[in-house]
Amino acid sequence: MPERLAPHRVTVIAPSPVALFNLAMPEMLFDKVRVDGRPGYEVVVCTAEPGPVPTTGGLDLYVPHGLEAVSAADTVVVAGTGAPFEPDPRIVAVLREAAAAGKRIASICTGAFQLAEAGLLQGRRATTYWAHAGAMRRRYPQVELRGDVLYVQDGPYLTSSGYAAGIDLCLHIIRTDYGAAVANEVARLALVAPVRPGGQTQFTQTPLPPERGNACADTRGWAMRNLDKPLTLTDLARHAGVSVRTLTRRFHAESGVSPLQWLLHQRVERAKELLETTTLPMDQVAAACGLGTADSLRAHVVRRTGLTPTAYRAQFSRHATATGAGTGAVTGAGTVSTAVTSSVA
């Protein structure tokens, strides 16, 4: 990855009354990004009227910066608000200016109403908090609203659904900027699930649903530690001590996908981390993550990211940790396995 001379600048807009949890997520997650020991992001919070800003919880939050802070941003994030149906015209205007300047613009929860009012989502895929999806469709019928995803990216515009889905959105942004290894490390530090799948060339990001149980947690953790092996449904069921049919039913109930879909996703994520953090040859990367051959690795990485494994490594390789190929690199893969397992299980 080319060395960034300065941190990526993120400006978070706080509409009034702002959802405090929404506002805290970008600062909490972006602040944990370190690239070669230096901050990867610089986060500034701003609002239409600097000073005390009401929150949806009844508190006042002091925000010293006005909307002029948006002009210096690389990425703009609009937090959710308790008044989604009353978009602030000052915020709407600054979002239009930011879009004209080519900035990446994202929203969390009901912040999507500000983007829609600015006309940024017209003819594009988007999402918002499920409870307000009907209102979004009625008010902005030209938005292709997706109610079945946690977050959506269409071109330079990203929207997420409610509450914790904003975490997935922020992790997706981190992965886009700095790669899967950095995003997964941030997820581990924040004690949240690893970043959900998405591709650079895919407009709609359809992440794995959040896990809703732990009956299969031990088996998921075991599978993560054995991704280099040719695991089958029978292997997973045997580890769980249940029939294949029962495993499939429980797995889908907890993770929202079939066991083999989940397993393939984890294999590709492992491959991406190995491409970023080691100098292993492609056939060894494929073997270490259980994808078999270099051709299979290439097919799955291209499908997921739009880049060949070589191109992905060139863009996201962490040179500070990629030195020392061979056995040292394989040991590094084991370290990655432990970190991801702790998050998944």
CSV table of C-alpha atoms in Angstrom, one decimal:
chain,number,residue,atom,x,y,z
A,1,MET,CA,0.0,0.0,0.0
A,2,PRO,CA,1.4,3.5,-0.8
A,3,GLU,CA,2.5,5.3,2.3
A,4,ARG,CA,0.0,7.9,3.4
A,5,LEU,CA,1.7,11.2,4.2
A,6,ALA,CA,-1.0,12.4,6.5
A,7,PRO,CA,-4.0,10.7,8.3
A,8,HIS,CA,-7.2,10.3,6.4
A,9,ARG,CA,-9.4,13.2,7.5
A,10,VAL,CA,-13.0,12.3,8.6
A,11,THR,CA,-15.5,14.9,9.5
A,12,VAL,CA,-18.6,13.7,11.4
A,13,ILE,CA,-21.7,15.9,11.2
A,14,ALA,CA,-24.0,16.0,14.2
A,15,PRO,CA,-27.6,16.9,13.2
A,16,SER,CA,-29.7,18.1,16.1
A,17,PRO,CA,-30.9,16.2,18.2
A,18,VAL,CA,-28.0,13.8,17.5
A,19,ALA,CA,-28.0,10.1,18.4
A,20,LEU,CA,-25.0,9.9,20.8
A,21,PHE,CA,-24.2,6.3,20.0
A,22,ASN,CA,-24.0,7.1,16.3
A,23,LEU,CA,-21.7,10.0,17.0
A,24,ALA,CA,-19.4,8.0,19.1
A,25,MET,CA,-18.8,5.1,16.7
A,26,PRO,CA,-16.7,6.8,14.1
A,27,GLU,CA,-14.3,8.4,16.6
A,28,MET,CA,-14.1,5.1,18.6
A,29,LEU,CA,-13.2,2.9,15.7
A,30,PHE,CA,-11.2,5.3,13.5
A,31,ASP,CA,-9.1,6.3,16.4
A,32,LYS,CA,-7.9,2.7,16.9
A,33,VAL,CA,-6.3,2.6,13.4
A,34,ARG,CA,-2.5,2.7,13.5
A,35,VAL,CA,-0.4,2.4,10.3
A,36,ASP,CA,3.3,1.9,11.0
A,37,GLY,CA,2.7,3.3,14.5
A,38,ARG,CA,1.0,6.4,13.3
A,39,PRO,CA,-2.8,7.4,13.3
A,40,GLY,CA,-4.6,6.3,10.2
A,41,TYR,CA,-7.4,8.9,10.7
A,42,GLU,CA,-8.0,12.3,12.0
A,43,VAL,CA,-11.6,12.7,13.2
A,44,VAL,CA,-13.4,16.1,13.7
A,45,VAL,CA,-17.0,16.4,14.8
A,46,CYS,CA,-19.0,19.4,13.6
A,47,THR,CA,-22.5,20.8,13.6
A,48,ALA,CA,-24.6,23.5,12.0
A,49,GLU,CA,-24.6,25.7,15.1
A,50,PRO,CA,-21.4,25.2,17.2
A,51,GLY,CA,-22.0,25.0,20.9
A,52,PRO,CA,-24.3,22.8,22.9
A,53,VAL,CA,-26.1,20.3,20.7
A,54,PRO,CA,-29.1,18.3,22.1
A,55,THR,CA,-28.9,14.6,21.9
A,56,THR,CA,-31.7,12.1,21.6
A,57,GLY,CA,-31.0,11.0,25.2
A,58,GLY,CA,-31.8,14.4,26.7
A,59,LEU,CA,-28.1,15.5,27.2
A,60,ASP,CA,-26.4,18.5,25.6
A,61,LEU,CA,-23.1,17.8,23.8
A,62,TYR,CA,-20.7,20.7,23.2
A,63,VAL,CA,-19.4,20.7,19.6
A,64,PRO,CA,-17.0,23.6,18.9
A,65,HIS,CA,-16.7,23.2,15.1
A,66,GLY,CA,-19.1,24.4,12.5
A,67,LEU,CA,-19.9,23.0,9.1
A,68,GLU,CA,-16.8,24.7,7.6
A,69,ALA,CA,-14.9,21.7,8.9
A,70,VAL,CA,-16.4,19.6,6.0
A,71,SER,CA,-14.2,21.4,3.4
A,72,ALA,CA,-11.1,19.8,4.8
A,73,ALA,CA,-12.5,16.3,5.0
A,74,ASP,CA,-11.7,13.3,2.8
A,75,THR,CA,-14.7,11.4,4.2
A,76,VAL,CA,-17.9,12.9,5.6
A,77,VAL,CA,-20.1,10.9,8.0
A,78,VAL,CA,-23.6,12.1,9.0
A,79,ALA,CA,-24.7,10.7,12.3
A,80,GLY,CA,-28.3,9.7,13.0
A,81,THR,CA,-30.8,12.2,14.4
A,82,GLY,CA,-34.1,12.1,16.4
A,83,ALA,CA,-35.6,14.4,13.8
A,84,PRO,CA,-35.0,12.5,10.6
A,85,PHE,CA,-38.0,14.0,8.8
A,86,GLU,CA,-36.7,17.6,9.2
A,87,PRO,CA,-33.3,17.6,7.4
A,88,ASP,CA,-31.3,20.7,8.3
A,89,PRO,CA,-31.0,22.8,5.1
A,90,ARG,CA,-27.5,23.9,6.2
A,91,ILE,CA,-26.3,20.3,6.4
A,92,VAL,CA,-28.1,19.5,3.1
A,93,ALA,CA,-26.2,22.4,1.4
A,94,VAL,CA,-22.8,21.4,2.7
A,95,LEU,CA,-23.4,17.8,1.7
A,96,ARG,CA,-24.1,18.9,-1.9
A,97,GLU,CA,-20.9,20.9,-1.8
A,98,ALA,CA,-19.0,17.9,-0.5
A,99,ALA,CA,-20.4,15.7,-3.2
A,100,ALA,CA,-19.5,18.2,-5.9
A,101,ALA,CA,-15.9,18.2,-4.5
A,102,GLY,CA,-15.8,14.4,-4.9
A,103,LYS,CA,-15.7,13.5,-1.2
A,104,ARG,CA,-16.8,10.1,0.1
A,105,ILE,CA,-20.0,10.6,2.1
A,106,ALA,CA,-21.6,8.1,4.6
A,107,SER,CA,-24.5,8.1,7.0
A,108,ILE,CA,-25.4,6.1,10.0
A,109,CYS,CA,-29.0,5.2,10.8
A,110,THR,CA,-31.4,8.1,10.1
A,111,GLY,CA,-28.5,10.3,8.8
A,112,ALA,CA,-29.5,8.8,5.4
A,113,PHE,CA,-32.4,11.3,5.3
A,114,GLN,CA,-29.9,14.2,5.1
A,115,LEU,CA,-28.2,12.5,2.1
A,116,ALA,CA,-31.5,11.8,0.4
A,117,GLU,CA,-32.7,15.4,0.9
A,118,ALA,CA,-29.4,16.5,-0.7
A,119,GLY,CA,-30.3,14.4,-3.8
A,120,LEU,CA,-27.2,12.2,-3.3
A,121,LEU,CA,-29.1,8.9,-3.2
A,122,GLN,CA,-31.4,9.5,-6.2
A,123,GLY,CA,-31.3,6.4,-8.4
A,124,ARG,CA,-28.9,4.8,-5.9
A,125,ARG,CA,-29.0,1.9,-3.5
A,126,ALA,CA,-29.3,2.9,0.1
A,127,THR,CA,-30.5,1.8,3.5
A,128,THR,CA,-31.6,3.3,6.8
A,129,TYR,CA,-33.0,2.3,10.2
A,130,TRP,CA,-35.7,-0.3,9.5
A,131,ALA,CA,-38.4,1.6,11.5
A,132,HIS,CA,-38.1,4.5,9.1
A,133,ALA,CA,-37.8,2.6,5.9
A,134,GLY,CA,-41.4,3.2,4.9
A,135,ALA,CA,-41.0,6.9,5.4
A,136,MET,CA,-37.9,6.9,3.4
A,137,ARG,CA,-39.7,5.2,0.5
A,138,ARG,CA,-42.6,7.6,0.6
A,139,ARG,CA,-40.5,10.7,0.8
A,140,TYR,CA,-37.8,9.7,-1.6
A,141,PRO,CA,-39.3,7.2,-4.0
A,142,GLN,CA,-36.3,7.5,-6.4
A,143,VAL,CA,-34.0,6.0,-3.8
A,144,GLU,CA,-33.6,2.2,-4.3
A,145,LEU,CA,-34.0,1.4,-0.6
A,146,ARG,CA,-32.6,-1.9,0.6
A,147,GLY,CA,-34.0,-3.1,3.8
A,148,ASP,CA,-32.2,-6.5,3.9
A,149,VAL,CA,-28.6,-5.3,4.5
A,150,LEU,CA,-26.7,-3.7,7.4
A,151,TYR,CA,-24.9,-1.2,5.1
A,152,VAL,CA,-24.8,-0.3,1.4
A,153,GLN,CA,-22.2,1.3,-0.8
A,154,ASP,CA,-23.2,2.8,-4.1
A,155,GLY,CA,-20.3,4.7,-5.7
A,156,PRO,CA,-18.9,7.3,-3.2
A,157,TYR,CA,-22.0,7.1,-1.0
A,158,LEU,CA,-22.5,4.7,2.0
A,159,THR,CA,-25.5,4.3,4.2
A,160,SER,CA,-26.1,2.0,7.2
A,161,SER,CA,-29.1,0.8,9.0
A,162,GLY,CA,-29.7,1.4,12.7
A,163,TYR,CA,-27.5,1.3,15.8
A,164,ALA,CA,-24.6,-1.2,15.7
A,165,ALA,CA,-24.8,-1.5,11.9
A,166,GLY,CA,-22.8,1.8,12.0
A,167,ILE,CA,-19.9,-0.2,13.4
A,168,ASP,CA,-20.0,-2.5,10.3
A,169,LEU,CA,-20.0,0.6,8.1
A,170,CYS,CA,-17.0,2.1,9.8
A,171,LEU,CA,-15.1,-1.2,9.7
A,172,HIS,CA,-15.9,-1.4,6.0
A,173,ILE,CA,-14.4,2.0,5.4
A,174,ILE,CA,-11.3,1.1,7.4
A,175,ARG,CA,-10.9,-2.1,5.3
A,176,THR,CA,-11.4,-0.1,2.1
A,177,ASP,CA,-8.7,2.3,3.1
A,178,TYR,CA,-6.2,0.1,4.9
A,179,GLY,CA,-7.1,-3.6,4.2
A,180,ALA,CA,-8.7,-6.5,6.0
A,181,ALA,CA,-5.9,-7.1,8.5
A,182,VAL,CA,-6.1,-3.6,9.9
A,183,ALA,CA,-9.9,-3.7,10.0
A,184,ASN,CA,-9.9,-7.0,11.8
A,185,GLU,CA,-7.4,-5.7,14.3
A,186,VAL,CA,-9.7,-2.7,15.1
A,187,ALA,CA,-12.6,-5.1,15.4
A,188,ARG,CA,-10.6,-7.2,17.9
A,189,LEU,CA,-9.6,-4.1,19.9
A,190,ALA,CA,-13.2,-2.9,20.0
A,191,LEU,CA,-14.5,-6.4,21.0
A,192,VAL,CA,-16.9,-6.6,18.1
A,193,ALA,CA,-17.3,-9.1,15.3
A,194,PRO,CA,-14.8,-9.0,12.4
A,195,VAL,CA,-15.6,-6.8,9.4
A,196,ARG,CA,-18.4,-8.2,7.2
A,197,PRO,CA,-17.8,-9.1,3.6
A,198,GLY,CA,-18.0,-6.6,0.8
A,199,GLY,CA,-16.1,-5.9,-2.4
A,200,GLN,CA,-14.4,-2.8,-3.8
A,201,THR,CA,-16.2,-3.2,-7.2
A,202,GLN,CA,-19.5,-4.2,-5.7
A,203,PHE,CA,-22.0,-1.4,-5.3
A,204,THR,CA,-24.2,-3.2,-2.8
A,205,GLN,CA,-22.4,-4.5,0.3
A,206,THR,CA,-24.4,-7.5,1.8
A,207,PRO,CA,-22.7,-8.4,5.0
A,208,LEU,CA,-23.1,-11.6,7.0
A,209,PRO,CA,-26.0,-11.1,9.5
A,210,PRO,CA,-25.1,-10.7,13.1
A,211,GLU,CA,-24.8,-13.9,15.0
A,212,ARG,CA,-27.9,-14.7,17.1
A,213,GLY,CA,-26.7,-17.6,19.3
A,214,ASN,CA,-23.8,-19.5,20.5
A,215,ALA,CA,-24.7,-23.2,20.2
A,216,CYS,CA,-22.3,-23.5,17.2
A,217,ALA,CA,-19.7,-21.1,18.6
A,218,ASP,CA,-17.2,-23.8,19.6
A,219,THR,CA,-17.5,-25.3,16.1
A,220,ARG,CA,-17.1,-22.0,14.4
A,221,GLY,CA,-14.0,-21.4,16.5
A,222,TRP,CA,-12.6,-24.9,15.7
A,223,ALA,CA,-13.3,-24.3,12.0
A,224,MET,CA,-11.4,-21.0,12.1
A,225,ARG,CA,-8.4,-22.8,13.6
A,226,ASN,CA,-8.5,-25.5,10.9
A,227,LEU,CA,-9.2,-23.5,7.7
A,228,ASP,CA,-6.2,-25.1,6.0
A,229,LYS,CA,-8.0,-28.5,6.2
A,230,PRO,CA,-10.6,-29.7,3.7
A,231,LEU,CA,-13.6,-29.3,6.1
A,232,THR,CA,-16.9,-30.8,5.1
A,233,LEU,CA,-20.4,-30.6,6.5
A,234,THR,CA,-19.9,-34.0,8.1
A,235,ASP,CA,-16.7,-32.7,9.8
A,236,LEU,CA,-18.5,-29.7,11.2
A,237,ALA,CA,-21.4,-31.8,12.3
A,238,ARG,CA,-19.2,-34.4,14.0
A,239,HIS,CA,-17.4,-31.6,15.9
A,240,ALA,CA,-20.7,-30.2,17.0
A,241,GLY,CA,-22.0,-33.6,18.0
A,242,VAL,CA,-25.1,-33.3,15.9
A,243,SER,CA,-26.5,-34.5,12.6
A,244,VAL,CA,-25.7,-32.6,9.4
A,245,ARG,CA,-29.4,-31.5,9.2
A,246,THR,CA,-29.4,-30.2,12.8
A,247,LEU,CA,-26.1,-28.4,12.3
A,248,THR,CA,-27.3,-26.7,9.1
A,249,ARG,CA,-30.5,-25.6,10.9
A,250,ARG,CA,-28.7,-24.3,13.9
A,251,PHE,CA,-26.0,-22.7,11.9
A,252,HIS,CA,-28.4,-20.8,9.7
A,253,ALA,CA,-30.5,-19.7,12.7
A,254,GLU,CA,-27.3,-18.3,14.4
A,255,SER,CA,-25.4,-16.8,11.5
A,256,GLY,CA,-28.0,-16.3,8.8
A,257,VAL,CA,-26.1,-18.4,6.2
A,258,SER,CA,-25.3,-22.0,5.6
A,259,PRO,CA,-22.2,-23.6,7.2
A,260,LEU,CA,-20.5,-23.8,3.8
A,261,GLN,CA,-21.3,-20.2,2.9
A,262,TRP,CA,-19.9,-19.1,6.2
A,263,LEU,CA,-16.8,-21.3,5.8
A,264,LEU,CA,-16.1,-19.9,2.3
A,265,HIS,CA,-16.4,-16.4,3.6
A,266,GLN,CA,-13.9,-17.1,6.4
A,267,ARG,CA,-11.5,-18.7,3.9
A,268,VAL,CA,-11.5,-15.7,1.6
A,269,GLU,CA,-11.0,-13.3,4.6
A,270,ARG,CA,-8.0,-15.4,5.8
A,271,ALA,CA,-6.6,-15.3,2.2
A,272,LYS,CA,-6.9,-11.5,2.2
A,273,GLU,CA,-5.1,-11.2,5.6
A,274,LEU,CA,-2.3,-13.5,4.4
A,275,LEU,CA,-1.9,-11.5,1.2
A,276,GLU,CA,-1.6,-8.3,3.3
A,277,THR,CA,0.6,-9.6,6.1
A,278,THR,CA,2.9,-12.2,4.5
A,279,THR,CA,5.0,-12.7,1.3
A,280,LEU,CA,3.8,-16.3,0.9
A,281,PRO,CA,3.5,-17.5,-2.7
A,282,MET,CA,0.0,-17.8,-4.0
A,283,ASP,CA,-0.2,-21.6,-3.9
A,284,GLN,CA,0.8,-21.5,-0.2
A,285,VAL,CA,-1.8,-18.8,0.6
A,286,ALA,CA,-4.4,-20.9,-1.1
A,287,ALA,CA,-3.3,-24.0,0.9
A,288,ALA,CA,-3.2,-22.1,4.2
A,289,CYS,CA,-6.8,-20.8,3.9
A,290,GLY,CA,-8.2,-24.0,2.4
A,291,LEU,CA,-9.0,-22.7,-1.0
A,292,GLY,CA,-6.8,-25.4,-2.6
A,293,THR,CA,-5.1,-24.0,-5.6
A,294,ALA,CA,-3.8,-20.7,-6.8
A,295,ASP,CA,-6.4,-20.7,-9.5
A,296,SER,CA,-9.2,-21.2,-6.9
A,297,LEU,CA,-7.7,-18.4,-4.8
A,298,ARG,CA,-7.7,-16.1,-7.7
A,299,ALA,CA,-11.3,-16.8,-8.6
A,300,HIS,CA,-12.6,-16.2,-5.1
A,301,VAL,CA,-10.5,-13.1,-4.4
A,302,VAL,CA,-11.5,-11.5,-7.8
A,303,ARG,CA,-15.2,-12.3,-7.1
A,304,ARG,CA,-15.0,-10.8,-3.6
A,305,THR,CA,-12.8,-7.7,-4.2
A,306,GLY,CA,-12.6,-7.1,-7.9
A,307,LEU,CA,-8.8,-7.5,-7.7
A,308,THR,CA,-6.5,-10.4,-8.5
A,309,PRO,CA,-4.5,-11.7,-5.5
A,310,THR,CA,-1.4,-10.0,-6.9
A,311,ALA,CA,-3.1,-6.7,-7.3
A,312,TYR,CA,-4.7,-7.0,-3.8
A,313,ARG,CA,-1.3,-7.6,-2.2
A,314,ALA,CA,0.2,-4.7,-4.1
A,315,GLN,CA,-2.5,-2.4,-2.8
A,316,PHE,CA,-2.8,-3.5,0.8
A,317,SER,CA,0.4,-5.3,1.7
A,318,ARG,CA,1.7,-4.2,5.1
A,319,HIS,CA,5.4,-4.1,4.4
A,320,ALA,CA,6.3,-3.7,8.0
A,321,THR,CA,4.8,-7.1,8.8
A,322,ALA,CA,5.3,-8.8,5.4
A,323,THR,CA,9.1,-9.3,5.8
A,324,GLY,CA,10.3,-12.7,6.6
A,325,ALA,CA,8.5,-15.1,4.3
A,326,GLY,CA,8.5,-18.8,4.6
A,327,THR,CA,8.1,-20.4,8.0
A,328,GLY,CA,7.9,-17.0,9.7
A,329,ALA,CA,5.0,-16.0,7.5
A,330,VAL,CA,3.2,-19.3,8.2
A,331,THR,CA,3.5,-18.6,11.9
A,332,GLY,CA,2.0,-15.2,11.3
A,333,ALA,CA,-1.0,-16.9,9.7
A,334,GLY,CA,-1.5,-18.8,13.0
A,335,THR,CA,-1.5,-15.5,14.9
A,336,VAL,CA,-4.2,-14.1,12.5
A,337,SER,CA,-6.3,-17.3,13.2
A,338,THR,CA,-6.2,-16.7,17.0
A,339,ALA,CA,-7.3,-13.1,16.7
A,340,VAL,CA,-10.1,-13.8,14.3
A,341,THR,CA,-11.3,-16.8,16.3
A,342,SER,CA,-11.6,-14.7,19.4
A,343,SER,CA,-13.9,-12.3,17.6
A,344,VAL,CA,-16.0,-14.9,15.8
A,345,ALA,CA,-16.6,-17.3,18.7
